[in-house]
Amino acid sequence: RATGSLWRTRRGTRFARGFARESQRTPGTDSQGEMGEVKLPEDVKEQLEKFEAAVQEMEDGLTPLLSADRKEMEAALNPLERARVHIALANAVSTLYAMYIKTVGMDPADHGISRELERVDLYKGKVDKALKLGGPNTKLDVPAAERMINAAQGGKKKREANKDEAEDMIEEALENKKKGDKKKKKK
């Protein structure tokens, strides 16, 4: 039986069960669904080769991640490295899905996968920024360190010296005022 039996859905539409009808066969296949020789234009062949190369490159890059034990790998990584691994996996899955969308004739830019790829890129930027900043800032603020050292070593002496200077300045000012008052009285 070539078309199988028909069955009804709730809406009354009939579907064929069993083997696909001749009109429903995938182009380039024979009646048993086997692929035969398909003549493709040269530009399509080039695009297909690029696609296969990209998939192979992605598989090669993901092999170490996928072959390792996830729990052991995550235990060995610090949080930023773990985030990079998670982002790489999310990027790989999203890119593969975008490639699939393209192969079925849809534009990935019009699909939700484009927003997902943008979101992955956003998080990749955040992790890269965190990695660039590195750990704690180890740069020494020399003037602040000098102030702290001076304050710890001789802060009390300096305050006393400043107090003595202030007292001397007040005494000098008072003497100058007295001299000025005497000159005014003489006039």
mmCIF file of C-alpha atoms in Angstrom:
data_model
loop_
_atom_site.group_PDB
_atom_site.id
_atom_site.type_symbol
_atom_site.label_atom_id
_atom_site.label_comp_id
_atom_site.label_asym_id
_atom_site.label_seq_id
_atom_site.Cartn_x
_atom_site.Cartn_y
_atom_site.Cartn_z
ATOM 1 C CA ARG A 1 0.000 0.000 0.000
ATOM 2 C CA ALA A 2 1.647 3.158 -1.161
ATOM 3 C CA THR A 3 -0.323 5.796 0.704
ATOM 4 C CA GLY A 4 -1.273 3.991 3.913
ATOM 5 C CA SER A 5 -4.623 4.471 5.551
ATOM 6 C CA LEU A 6 -6.383 7.785 6.063
ATOM 7 C CA TRP A 7 -7.398 9.050 9.461
ATOM 8 C CA ARG A 8 -9.304 12.093 10.668
ATOM 9 C CA THR A 9 -8.301 14.795 13.114
ATOM 10 C CA ARG A 10 -10.718 16.646 15.380
ATOM 11 C CA ARG A 11 -11.185 19.294 12.720
ATOM 12 C CA GLY A 12 -12.082 16.751 10.084
ATOM 13 C CA THR A 13 -8.882 17.057 8.041
ATOM 14 C CA ARG A 14 -7.631 13.826 6.528
ATOM 15 C CA PHE A 15 -3.996 12.793 6.738
ATOM 16 C CA ALA A 16 -2.294 9.817 5.203
ATOM 17 C CA ARG A 17 -0.534 7.464 7.554
ATOM 18 C CA GLY A 18 2.203 5.167 6.433
ATOM 19 C CA PHE A 19 4.391 5.866 3.425
ATOM 20 C CA ALA A 20 4.642 9.359 2.016
ATOM 21 C CA ARG A 21 2.825 10.122 -1.169
ATOM 22 C CA GLU A 22 4.811 10.828 -4.277
ATOM 23 C CA SER A 23 4.041 14.571 -3.966
ATOM 24 C CA GLN A 24 5.263 14.642 -0.351
ATOM 25 C CA ARG A 25 8.653 13.064 -1.057
ATOM 26 C CA THR A 26 11.776 15.074 -0.416
ATOM 27 C CA PRO A 27 13.258 16.334 -3.695
ATOM 28 C CA GLY A 28 16.285 14.303 -4.753
ATOM 29 C CA THR A 29 15.058 11.042 -3.185
ATOM 30 C CA ASP A 30 13.646 7.973 -4.861
ATOM 31 C CA SER A 31 10.486 6.110 -3.816
ATOM 32 C CA GLN A 32 12.325 4.427 -0.917
ATOM 33 C CA GLY A 33 13.643 7.765 0.396
ATOM 34 C CA GLU A 34 17.224 7.101 -0.719
ATOM 35 C CA MET A 35 19.367 9.980 -1.915
ATOM 36 C CA GLY A 36 20.409 9.768 -5.516
ATOM 37 C CA GLU A 37 22.705 11.894 -7.615
ATOM 38 C CA VAL A 38 21.582 15.491 -7.283
ATOM 39 C CA LYS A 39 22.888 18.070 -9.723
ATOM 40 C CA LEU A 40 23.625 21.299 -7.863
ATOM 41 C CA PRO A 41 24.820 24.607 -9.263
ATOM 42 C CA GLU A 42 28.452 25.471 -8.512
ATOM 43 C CA ASP A 43 27.611 28.362 -6.159
ATOM 44 C CA VAL A 44 25.356 26.062 -4.119
ATOM 45 C CA LYS A 45 28.122 23.442 -3.964
ATOM 46 C CA GLU A 46 30.562 26.091 -2.683
ATOM 47 C CA GLN A 47 28.108 27.237 -0.023
ATOM 48 C CA LEU A 48 27.479 23.641 1.009
ATOM 49 C CA GLU A 49 31.220 23.002 1.321
ATOM 50 C CA LYS A 50 31.622 26.144 3.457
ATOM 51 C CA PHE A 51 28.715 25.012 5.607
ATOM 52 C CA GLU A 52 30.211 21.547 6.087
ATOM 53 C CA ALA A 53 33.609 23.084 6.915
ATOM 54 C CA ALA A 54 32.013 25.387 9.496
ATOM 55 C CA VAL A 55 30.158 22.489 11.115
ATOM 56 C CA GLN A 56 33.346 20.400 11.191
ATOM 57 C CA GLU A 57 35.304 23.273 12.742
ATOM 58 C CA MET A 58 32.628 23.695 15.392
ATOM 59 C CA GLU A 59 32.632 19.958 16.136
ATOM 60 C CA ASP A 60 36.423 19.992 16.477
ATOM 61 C CA GLY A 61 36.258 22.949 18.855
ATOM 62 C CA LEU A 62 33.540 21.397 20.997
ATOM 63 C CA THR A 63 35.038 17.903 21.233
ATOM 64 C CA PRO A 64 37.188 18.676 24.323
ATOM 65 C CA LEU A 65 34.235 20.281 26.105
ATOM 66 C CA LEU A 66 31.783 17.545 25.273
ATOM 67 C CA SER A 67 34.153 14.649 26.023
ATOM 68 C CA ALA A 68 35.135 15.939 29.490
ATOM 69 C CA ASP A 69 33.170 15.186 32.644
ATOM 70 C CA ARG A 70 31.108 18.311 33.274
ATOM 71 C CA LYS A 71 31.264 18.178 37.086
ATOM 72 C CA GLU A 72 35.031 17.667 37.174
ATOM 73 C CA MET A 73 35.590 20.390 34.608
ATOM 74 C CA GLU A 74 33.438 22.910 36.478
ATOM 75 C CA ALA A 75 35.123 22.072 39.778
ATOM 76 C CA ALA A 76 38.529 22.791 38.239
ATOM 77 C CA LEU A 77 37.515 26.182 36.808
ATOM 78 C CA ASN A 78 37.078 29.503 38.544
ATOM 79 C CA PRO A 79 33.713 31.282 38.083
ATOM 80 C CA LEU A 80 34.848 33.453 35.159
ATOM 81 C CA GLU A 81 36.305 30.494 33.282
ATOM 82 C CA ARG A 82 33.097 28.555 33.941
ATOM 83 C CA ALA A 83 31.102 31.467 32.533
ATOM 84 C CA ARG A 84 33.285 31.453 29.408
ATOM 85 C CA VAL A 85 32.598 27.733 28.918
ATOM 86 C CA HIS A 86 28.858 28.224 29.344
ATOM 87 C CA ILE A 87 28.877 31.133 26.899
ATOM 88 C CA ALA A 88 30.864 29.107 24.366
ATOM 89 C CA LEU A 89 28.333 26.284 24.578
ATOM 90 C CA ALA A 90 25.381 28.684 24.309
ATOM 91 C CA ASN A 91 27.016 30.339 21.319
ATOM 92 C CA ALA A 92 27.632 26.968 19.652
ATOM 93 C CA VAL A 93 24.054 25.792 20.129
ATOM 94 C CA SER A 94 22.594 29.110 18.987
ATOM 95 C CA THR A 95 24.866 29.242 15.950
ATOM 96 C CA LEU A 96 23.982 25.674 14.984
ATOM 97 C CA TYR A 97 20.303 26.500 15.270
ATOM 98 C CA ALA A 98 20.781 29.651 13.167
ATOM 99 C CA MET A 99 22.537 27.508 10.564
ATOM 100 C CA TYR A 100 19.610 25.082 10.636
ATOM 101 C CA ILE A 101 17.140 27.954 10.205
ATOM 102 C CA LYS A 102 19.125 29.094 7.192
ATOM 103 C CA THR A 103 19.216 25.605 5.660
ATOM 104 C CA VAL A 104 15.424 25.304 5.770
ATOM 105 C CA GLY A 105 15.154 28.557 3.833
ATOM 106 C CA MET A 106 14.326 30.995 6.621
ATOM 107 C CA ASP A 107 16.210 34.182 7.385
ATOM 108 C CA PRO A 108 17.831 33.945 10.853
ATOM 109 C CA ALA A 109 17.574 37.737 11.181
ATOM 110 C CA ASP A 110 13.768 37.435 11.152
ATOM 111 C CA HIS A 111 13.790 34.584 13.678
ATOM 112 C CA GLY A 112 14.113 34.732 17.477
ATOM 113 C CA ILE A 113 17.540 33.117 17.243
ATOM 114 C CA SER A 114 19.018 36.471 16.242
ATOM 115 C CA ARG A 115 17.963 37.931 19.611
ATOM 116 C CA GLU A 116 19.449 34.909 21.349
ATOM 117 C CA LEU A 117 22.767 35.377 19.547
ATOM 118 C CA GLU A 118 22.756 39.064 20.542
ATOM 119 C CA ARG A 119 22.108 38.075 24.156
ATOM 120 C CA VAL A 120 24.997 35.588 24.081
ATOM 121 C CA ASP A 121 27.258 38.294 22.610
ATOM 122 C CA LEU A 122 26.183 40.689 25.371
ATOM 123 C CA TYR A 123 27.162 38.200 28.064
ATOM 124 C CA LYS A 124 30.378 37.389 26.237
ATOM 125 C CA GLY A 125 31.250 41.097 26.384
ATOM 126 C CA LYS A 126 30.473 41.214 30.097
ATOM 127 C CA VAL A 127 32.693 38.222 30.836
ATOM 128 C CA ASP A 128 35.501 39.606 28.663
ATOM 129 C CA LYS A 129 35.262 42.913 30.535
ATOM 130 C CA ALA A 130 35.446 41.101 33.876
ATOM 131 C CA LEU A 131 38.455 39.103 32.685
ATOM 132 C CA LYS A 132 40.157 42.266 31.452
ATOM 133 C CA LEU A 133 39.692 43.946 34.827
ATOM 134 C CA GLY A 134 41.267 40.939 36.459
ATOM 135 C CA GLY A 135 41.451 40.442 40.172
ATOM 136 C CA PRO A 136 41.937 43.042 42.854
ATOM 137 C CA ASN A 137 43.760 46.219 41.916
ATOM 138 C CA THR A 138 47.369 45.775 43.040
ATOM 139 C CA LYS A 139 48.549 49.196 41.939
ATOM 140 C CA LEU A 140 50.147 51.095 44.804
ATOM 141 C CA ASP A 141 48.968 54.631 45.440
ATOM 142 C CA VAL A 142 52.337 56.100 46.472
ATOM 143 C CA PRO A 143 51.165 59.494 47.821
ATOM 144 C CA ALA A 144 48.509 57.859 49.981
ATOM 145 C CA ALA A 145 51.036 55.336 51.295
ATOM 146 C CA GLU A 146 53.483 58.128 52.162
ATOM 147 C CA ARG A 147 50.771 60.012 54.041
ATOM 148 C CA MET A 148 49.875 56.908 56.018
ATOM 149 C CA ILE A 149 53.498 56.152 56.872
ATOM 150 C CA ASN A 150 54.218 59.736 57.898
ATOM 151 C CA ALA A 151 51.092 59.845 59.996
ATOM 152 C CA ALA A 152 52.021 56.599 61.723
ATOM 153 C CA GLN A 153 55.643 57.566 62.376
ATOM 154 C CA GLY A 154 55.562 61.205 63.219
ATOM 155 C CA GLY A 155 52.048 62.437 63.147
ATOM 156 C CA LYS A 156 52.122 63.512 66.792
ATOM 157 C CA LYS A 157 55.490 65.254 66.406
ATOM 158 C CA LYS A 158 54.252 67.100 63.327
ATOM 159 C CA ARG A 159 51.131 68.241 65.147
ATOM 160 C CA GLU A 160 53.269 69.509 68.019
ATOM 161 C CA ALA A 161 55.616 71.242 65.569
ATOM 162 C CA ASN A 162 52.662 72.820 63.784
ATOM 163 C CA LYS A 163 51.235 73.917 67.137
ATOM 164 C CA ASP A 164 54.575 75.511 68.091
ATOM 165 C CA GLU A 165 54.712 77.289 64.701
ATOM 166 C CA ALA A 166 51.189 78.596 65.182
ATOM 167 C CA GLU A 167 52.024 79.866 68.677
ATOM 168 C CA ASP A 168 55.169 81.573 67.344
ATOM 169 C CA MET A 169 53.143 83.214 64.577
ATOM 170 C CA ILE A 170 50.576 84.459 67.095
ATOM 171 C CA GLU A 171 53.304 85.871 69.359
ATOM 172 C CA GLU A 172 54.950 87.582 66.396
ATOM 173 C CA ALA A 173 51.632 89.039 65.289
ATOM 174 C CA LEU A 174 50.958 90.322 68.806
ATOM 175 C CA GLU A 175 54.415 91.908 68.968
ATOM 176 C CA ASN A 176 53.882 93.566 65.595
ATOM 177 C CA LYS A 177 50.541 94.860 66.784
ATOM 178 C CA LYS A 178 52.110 96.279 69.946
ATOM 179 C CA LYS A 179 54.806 97.971 67.892
ATOM 180 C CA GLY A 180 52.149 99.357 65.581
ATOM 181 C CA ASP A 181 50.147 100.663 68.555
ATOM 182 C CA LYS A 182 53.259 102.369 70.006
ATOM 183 C CA LYS A 183 53.958 104.098 66.700
ATOM 184 C CA LYS A 184 50.378 105.372 66.576
ATOM 185 C CA LYS A 185 50.653 106.763 70.105
ATOM 186 C CA LYS A 186 53.838 108.645 69.221
ATOM 187 C CA LYS A 187 52.144 110.412 66.351
#
